[in-house]
Each structure stands twice: as C-alpha cells, then as structure tokens.
Coordinates of C-alpha atoms and ligand atoms in Angstrom, one line a residue:
M1 CA 72.1 89.4 114.2
K2 CA 75.5 88.4 115.2
I3 CA 76.6 90.7 117.9
T4 CA 80.3 91.1 119.0
A5 CA 81.1 92.0 122.3
K6 CA 84.2 93.5 124.8
A7 CA 85.3 93.8 127.8
P8 CA 87.4 94.3 130.3
A9 CA 88.4 92.6 133.7
N10 CA 88.6 94.9 136.7
I11 CA 89.8 95.1 139.9
A12 CA 88.3 95.2 143.5
F13 CA 90.5 98.1 145.5
I14 CA 88.0 96.9 148.3
K15 CA 86.7 93.5 147.8
Y16 CA 83.2 91.6 147.1
W17 CA 83.8 88.1 149.2
G18 CA 80.8 86.5 150.9
K19 CA 77.0 86.7 149.6
K20 CA 73.8 87.3 151.6
D21 CA 71.9 85.7 148.8
E22 CA 72.8 82.7 146.5
T23 CA 70.7 83.3 143.5
L24 CA 70.8 86.9 143.2
R25 CA 74.7 86.8 143.9
L26 CA 73.7 89.7 145.9
P27 CA 76.8 90.5 148.3
M28 CA 77.4 91.0 151.9
N29 CA 79.1 94.5 151.3
S30 CA 79.3 97.3 148.1
S31 CA 82.6 97.0 146.4
I32 CA 84.8 99.7 144.7
S33 CA 86.9 99.3 141.2
M34 CA 89.1 100.1 138.1
N35 CA 88.6 98.6 134.2
L36 CA 91.3 97.2 132.9
S37 CA 92.7 98.5 129.7
G38 CA 95.3 95.0 129.3
V39 CA 93.1 91.9 130.2
Y40 CA 89.4 91.4 128.5
T41 CA 86.6 88.9 126.6
T42 CA 85.6 89.1 123.7
T43 CA 82.4 87.2 123.3
E44 CA 80.3 86.6 119.6
V45 CA 76.9 85.2 120.2
E46 CA 74.2 84.9 117.9
F47 CA 70.5 83.2 118.7
S48 CA 69.1 80.8 115.6
D49 CA 66.2 78.5 114.9
N50 CA 68.4 75.4 113.4
L51 CA 70.0 75.4 116.9
E52 CA 69.3 72.6 118.9
S53 CA 70.9 72.9 121.7
D54 CA 73.3 75.9 122.8
Q55 CA 77.1 75.8 121.4
V56 CA 79.4 77.2 124.0
R57 CA 82.9 77.7 123.2
L58 CA 85.5 79.0 125.2
D59 CA 89.0 79.6 124.3
G60 CA 88.3 78.2 120.8
K61 CA 87.6 74.9 123.0
L62 CA 83.7 73.5 123.8
A63 CA 82.5 74.1 126.4
E64 CA 81.3 71.3 129.2
G65 CA 79.9 70.0 132.2
K66 CA 79.8 72.9 135.0
E67 CA 81.5 75.4 132.2
R68 CA 79.4 75.2 129.9
E69 CA 76.2 74.9 132.6
R70 CA 76.3 79.1 133.8
V71 CA 76.5 80.0 130.3
V72 CA 73.9 78.0 129.1
K73 CA 71.9 78.9 132.6
F74 CA 72.5 82.3 132.2
L75 CA 71.3 82.6 128.3
E76 CA 67.9 81.5 129.7
L77 CA 67.3 84.8 131.6
V78 CA 68.4 86.1 128.6
R79 CA 66.0 84.1 126.2
K80 CA 63.1 84.8 129.3
L81 CA 63.7 88.8 129.2
A82 CA 63.5 88.2 125.4
K83 CA 60.8 86.2 125.4
I84 CA 62.7 83.9 122.9
N85 CA 63.1 80.0 123.1
T86 CA 65.9 79.7 119.8
R87 CA 69.1 78.5 121.7
A88 CA 72.6 80.6 120.6
E89 CA 75.5 80.0 119.1
V90 CA 78.8 81.5 121.9
S91 CA 82.2 81.9 121.0
S92 CA 84.3 83.9 124.2
K93 CA 88.3 84.5 124.2
N94 CA 90.4 85.6 127.2
N95 CA 93.7 87.6 126.4
F96 CA 94.8 86.1 129.5
P97 CA 94.7 83.1 131.6
K98 CA 91.7 82.0 133.2
G99 CA 91.1 80.9 136.5
T100 CA 94.3 82.7 138.0
G101 CA 92.8 86.1 139.7
I102 CA 91.8 88.4 137.1
A103 CA 88.8 88.1 137.4
S104 CA 87.8 86.0 133.7
S105 CA 84.1 85.6 134.8
A106 CA 83.8 89.7 135.6
S107 CA 84.3 90.4 131.9
G108 CA 83.1 86.9 130.8
F109 CA 79.5 87.5 132.0
A110 CA 79.9 91.4 131.4
A111 CA 80.7 91.0 127.3
L112 CA 78.5 87.7 127.6
A113 CA 75.4 90.0 128.6
L114 CA 75.7 92.8 126.3
A115 CA 76.7 90.4 123.3
S116 CA 73.6 87.8 124.3
T117 CA 70.7 90.6 125.4
S118 CA 72.3 92.7 122.5
A119 CA 72.3 89.5 119.6
A120 CA 68.5 89.0 121.4
G121 CA 67.2 92.7 120.4
L122 CA 66.8 94.1 123.2
S123 CA 68.0 97.2 124.3
L124 CA 69.2 97.3 128.3
S125 CA 70.5 101.2 129.9
E126 CA 73.6 99.8 131.6
K127 CA 72.1 99.8 135.7
E128 CA 69.8 96.8 133.8
L129 CA 73.5 95.3 132.3
S130 CA 75.4 95.2 135.4
I131 CA 72.6 93.9 136.8
L132 CA 71.7 90.9 134.3
S133 CA 75.3 90.3 134.5
R134 CA 75.5 90.5 138.4
K135 CA 73.3 86.8 137.9
G136 CA 76.3 85.2 135.9
S137 CA 79.0 86.4 137.8
G138 CA 79.2 89.3 140.9
S139 CA 82.3 90.9 139.3
A140 CA 80.7 91.0 136.7
C141 CA 78.4 93.5 137.3
R142 CA 81.1 96.1 138.2
S143 CA 83.2 95.6 134.7
I144 CA 79.4 97.1 132.7
P145 CA 80.1 100.9 133.4
D146 CA 83.6 103.0 132.3
G147 CA 86.4 103.9 134.7
F148 CA 86.8 103.6 137.9
V149 CA 83.3 102.1 139.6
E150 CA 81.2 101.4 142.4
W151 CA 78.7 98.4 143.3
K152 CA 76.3 99.4 145.3
A153 CA 75.0 95.8 147.1
G154 CA 71.8 96.7 147.7
D155 CA 69.0 94.6 149.1
T156 CA 67.2 93.3 146.5
N157 CA 66.9 92.3 142.7
Y158 CA 67.4 96.3 140.9
T159 CA 68.9 97.7 144.1
S160 CA 72.4 96.0 143.9
Y161 CA 74.0 97.2 140.5
A162 CA 77.4 99.4 139.8
H163 CA 78.2 102.8 138.6
S164 CA 80.6 104.8 137.1
L165 CA 82.4 106.5 139.9
Y166 CA 85.3 108.9 137.2
Q167 CA 85.6 108.4 133.9
S168 CA 88.9 106.3 133.0
D169 CA 91.0 109.3 132.6
Y170 CA 90.3 110.9 136.0
W171 CA 93.5 109.3 137.7
D172 CA 96.3 108.1 136.5
I173 CA 96.5 105.2 138.6
V174 CA 98.6 101.7 136.9
D175 CA 97.5 98.4 137.0
V176 CA 100.5 95.9 137.0
I177 CA 99.5 92.0 137.1
A178 CA 102.4 90.5 137.8
I179 CA 101.9 86.4 136.9
V180 CA 103.5 83.8 139.2
G181 CA 101.4 81.2 138.7
R182 CA 98.6 80.0 135.1
K183 CA 97.8 76.9 137.1
S184 CA 93.5 77.4 137.6
K185 CA 92.5 77.8 141.0
K186 CA 91.1 74.3 142.9
V187 CA 88.4 76.0 144.2
S188 CA 86.3 78.7 141.8
S189 CA 85.2 81.9 143.5
T190 CA 81.7 81.0 143.6
E191 CA 83.4 78.0 146.4
G192 CA 85.0 80.0 147.8
H193 CA 82.5 83.2 148.5
A194 CA 79.9 80.0 150.6
K195 CA 82.8 79.5 152.4
A196 CA 83.3 82.9 153.8
Y197 CA 81.3 82.5 157.0
S198 CA 82.8 80.0 158.1
S199 CA 85.6 82.4 159.0
P200 CA 85.7 83.9 162.6
F201 CA 86.8 86.7 161.7
Y202 CA 83.7 86.6 159.3
K203 CA 82.5 89.1 161.3
T204 CA 85.0 92.1 161.7
R205 CA 85.6 92.0 158.6
I206 CA 81.7 92.9 157.7
S207 CA 81.5 95.4 160.2
G208 CA 84.7 97.7 158.8
M209 CA 83.6 97.7 154.9
K210 CA 81.2 100.6 155.1
K211 CA 83.8 102.3 156.8
K212 CA 86.7 101.5 154.7
V213 CA 84.6 102.3 151.0
R214 CA 83.9 105.7 152.2
D215 CA 87.5 106.5 153.3
I216 CA 89.0 104.9 150.0
K217 CA 85.9 106.9 147.7
A218 CA 86.9 110.2 149.3
A219 CA 90.8 109.0 148.9
L220 CA 89.9 108.6 145.4
S221 CA 88.4 112.6 145.6
D222 CA 91.2 113.5 146.9
K223 CA 93.3 111.4 144.9
N224 CA 95.5 111.4 147.6
F225 CA 97.4 107.8 146.3
T226 CA 99.5 107.0 149.8
K227 CA 96.2 106.8 151.6
F228 CA 94.7 104.7 148.7
G229 CA 97.1 101.9 148.4
E230 CA 97.9 101.5 151.9
I231 CA 93.5 100.5 152.6
V232 CA 93.9 99.0 148.9
E233 CA 96.3 96.6 150.7
S234 CA 94.9 96.0 153.8
E235 CA 91.7 95.2 152.7
A236 CA 94.0 92.1 149.7
L237 CA 95.0 91.2 153.3
N238 CA 91.7 91.4 155.8
M239 CA 89.8 89.3 152.9
H240 CA 92.7 86.5 152.1
A241 CA 93.3 86.7 156.5
V242 CA 89.1 85.6 156.2
M243 CA 89.9 83.0 153.8
M244 CA 92.8 81.9 154.7
T245 CA 90.8 80.8 157.9
S246 CA 87.6 79.5 156.7
E247 CA 87.0 76.2 157.1
P248 CA 88.3 74.4 154.3
S249 CA 91.0 76.7 154.4
L250 CA 91.3 78.6 151.6
I251 CA 95.6 79.7 150.6
Y252 CA 94.9 80.9 146.9
W253 CA 98.8 81.9 147.3
Y254 CA 102.3 80.6 146.4
P255 CA 105.0 81.1 147.7
E256 CA 106.3 83.9 144.8
T257 CA 103.1 85.3 145.8
L258 CA 104.9 86.0 149.0
S259 CA 108.3 86.6 148.3
L260 CA 107.0 89.8 145.6
I261 CA 104.7 90.8 148.7
H262 CA 107.7 91.5 150.9
E263 CA 109.6 93.3 147.4
V264 CA 106.3 95.5 147.3
K265 CA 107.1 96.3 151.1
D266 CA 111.0 96.8 149.9
W267 CA 111.1 98.5 147.6
R268 CA 108.2 100.8 148.8
R269 CA 110.4 101.8 152.1
D270 CA 113.1 102.4 149.5
G271 CA 111.2 105.7 147.6
L272 CA 108.8 103.2 144.7
E273 CA 105.8 103.8 146.1
V274 CA 103.2 101.3 145.1
Y275 CA 101.0 98.5 147.2
F276 CA 100.1 95.3 145.9
T277 CA 95.9 94.3 145.3
I278 CA 95.3 90.1 145.0
D279 CA 92.3 88.1 144.2
A280 CA 91.0 84.7 144.5
G281 CA 94.3 83.4 142.7
P282 CA 98.1 83.4 142.8
N283 CA 98.7 85.9 141.0
L284 CA 99.5 90.4 142.0
H285 CA 98.3 93.3 141.3
L286 CA 100.5 96.3 141.8
I287 CA 98.3 99.3 142.3
C288 CA 100.8 102.7 141.0
L289 CA 100.9 105.9 139.6
G290 CA 101.8 106.1 136.0
K291 CA 105.0 108.0 136.2
E292 CA 106.5 105.2 138.0
V293 CA 105.6 102.5 136.4
Y294 CA 108.6 102.0 134.2
K295 CA 111.0 101.4 137.6
L296 CA 108.5 99.3 138.9
K297 CA 108.7 96.4 135.5
N298 CA 112.5 96.8 135.7
K299 CA 112.4 95.6 139.6
L300 CA 109.7 92.5 138.4
K301 CA 112.1 91.8 135.4
K302 CA 114.3 91.4 137.4
L303 CA 112.5 88.5 139.9
E304 CA 111.0 85.3 138.9
V305 CA 107.4 86.6 137.0
D306 CA 106.3 84.9 133.4
E307 CA 104.6 88.0 132.1
I308 CA 103.8 91.3 133.5
I309 CA 100.5 92.5 132.5
V310 CA 99.9 96.5 132.3
S311 CA 96.3 98.4 132.7
R312 CA 95.1 101.7 133.2
A313 CA 91.8 102.1 134.0
C314 CA 89.4 102.0 130.7
D315 CA 85.8 102.0 129.8
G316 CA 83.4 98.9 130.4
A317 CA 81.6 96.3 127.9
R318 CA 81.3 97.8 124.4
I319 CA 79.6 95.9 121.5
L320 CA 82.0 96.0 118.9
Y321 CA 80.0 94.3 115.7
K322 CA 77.3 93.3 114.5
K323 CA 76.7 91.2 111.5
Ligands
PMV1 O1 82.4 87.4 141.0 P1 83.7 86.2 141.8 O2 82.3 84.9 141.8 O3 84.4 85.7 140.3 O4 83.6 87.5 143.4 C1 84.6 87.8 143.2 C2 86.0 87.8 144.2 C3 87.4 88.5 144.3 O5 87.5 88.7 143.0 C4 87.9 87.6 145.0 C5 86.8 89.9 145.1 C6 86.3 91.2 143.9 O6 85.1 91.7 144.2 O7 86.5 91.0 142.6

C-alpha cells in the first residue's frame, strides 16, 4: 500500500544541543517546542517486491550519498520492526528551503516514520512513533505529538520521547520566520551536536537546563508572554554561544541575522512585543502573539528579508492518504 503522511517542522523554545548517546540520539537535556503550521514535509512511501534497492526522492531529485544513506538506515529500522525485507520507494517534499535552520530533518523524519511504518503494515502508538523518529533526527520526535510539545530527555531508548503539553489552540503564539539566507548550511546539526562538548561553556549550559525547562513550562501554564519570550530569546543566545565557542567554531549567523536581532530589540523598546529564536542556520524565528502579527509583518516588509513565513501551532504528523 502507498501511504502519504504530512508532518510539520517545529521550533524549539528550549533547544536540544548535544547528545549523551550518538546512535540512539539521546539528548543531554529535555526540550520544549511548538509545531509550525506553515512549514511541513509531505512524504509518500510504498514497499514493493519489484524493487532491488530503496529509491529515495527528496524534493523531486533522486537522493545520493549521505542523504540517501540516512533514509535507507531509517528504513532498515522499520523493516526490522515489521519483519519484512522488501525495498521501498520514498518521495518526500518540503514546502520550504532545507538546511537553513527550519528543521527540515524534523518534519522529514517525522513524516517518514509515520508513512513508512504504516506502509509496512505497522500501527505504532504516538510514543512509539516519537521514539522511532528520534533515531532519524532528534528533533523529529517533537513533530509527532500535537501543538506545544515536550521532549523528555530520558536515559534509554524507551524513556526518551516527546508528548503534547497543550493542544494547538491553547495559546495564540505566532512564529514569523524571516528568511535571510537560503544556502544549505556547511555543518549539519548532526556534526554540530558532536562538537558541543568542546565549548568551555557547555557544562554551564547543561547545568541550567532543568530550571529553564521548569521556568518556560510555568510561563506557558500562566500564559505569561513576556516571561516566555525572555526565556526563549536568552535560550537561543545561550545555545549559539556554545556553537560559536565550539572547536572548530560554528557560526550559523549571517550579517543579516545580527542586524535583524538589533531591529527586534528596537521594535521591542518601541512597544512591539516580539522575541527571536534561531536554530542551526541564519534565519530568525520571530515569536509574537497573534494580535501583533500584522504590525510585525509590516516592519519586516521594509527590511531586506527574502521571505516571511507565518506559522501558528498545529497538529503533529498525520496520514493524508492510503492507496
Ligand atoms: O534534530 P537535529 O539534529 O536537527 O537538531 C536540532 C537542533 C536545533 O534545531 C538547533 C535545536 C532544536 O532543539 O531543534
């Protein structure tokens, strides 16, 4: 059977950076995110006896090298679970540029996990799917549950998974992505995670993570947007300080990234309550409440921003079609 699944990207308010187990992708700390309605991957999977090898198409192009290997490795996990040996045809499309700090691996592996397990005849629970997606890309486990999500770090394969804290309609938080760079990043997040330990600030970062998770959960529960935004922004800078001071250093920002950071601070001083966060790429995610989106978009239109993508919180991975 051919299965088509769709999964959103997610933005981490509290980030995952650094692992305690490479193969299982067990993170050093828990993280908190929101699924993004405007950026997603749609993936089709069909297993067939007629195929001699896995066929992987990403955004219409036949994948090769490392990109293909990562998908094939994931399909091996699915075959093992389903006790099958057939090869698969996979076709995956993003509605946004990949490798630019808009978690394409998150939406990609979440959609692949759901489509491939279902095409292999499995029916996994949300927790099982989250665990499986995590092995493709850590942050993918957060694109399985709905709305606002927590990935509990855990210590073992079965205790490290994501669950929903609140449904999408809980709070009208908007993520406005400002695309300032479209080139694929030179250092993938997988490589970046492995370098985190080389930063002299990493230990300090990790020692503060439990409190940060508690604090942001309190801000979410109280719907205290100022508190929430302050934590989100300082968390992003904290992670980038670790990236920048790793060996070799990882600088994902472009000059446009920094100049937009200054704009955001100015806008806030002028009364527009908006905060930024940045993943492993140059693009900014600007976080505001729904009532401020119009004003924020107008401000952005006056700057040199390539494209603006507006997202609200949304459901996690879903099956679209079965044929
Ligand atoms: O899942 P990965 O390996 O793409 O890592 C994601 C890393 C960040 O996007 C920078 C942070 C996060 O928690 O999403």
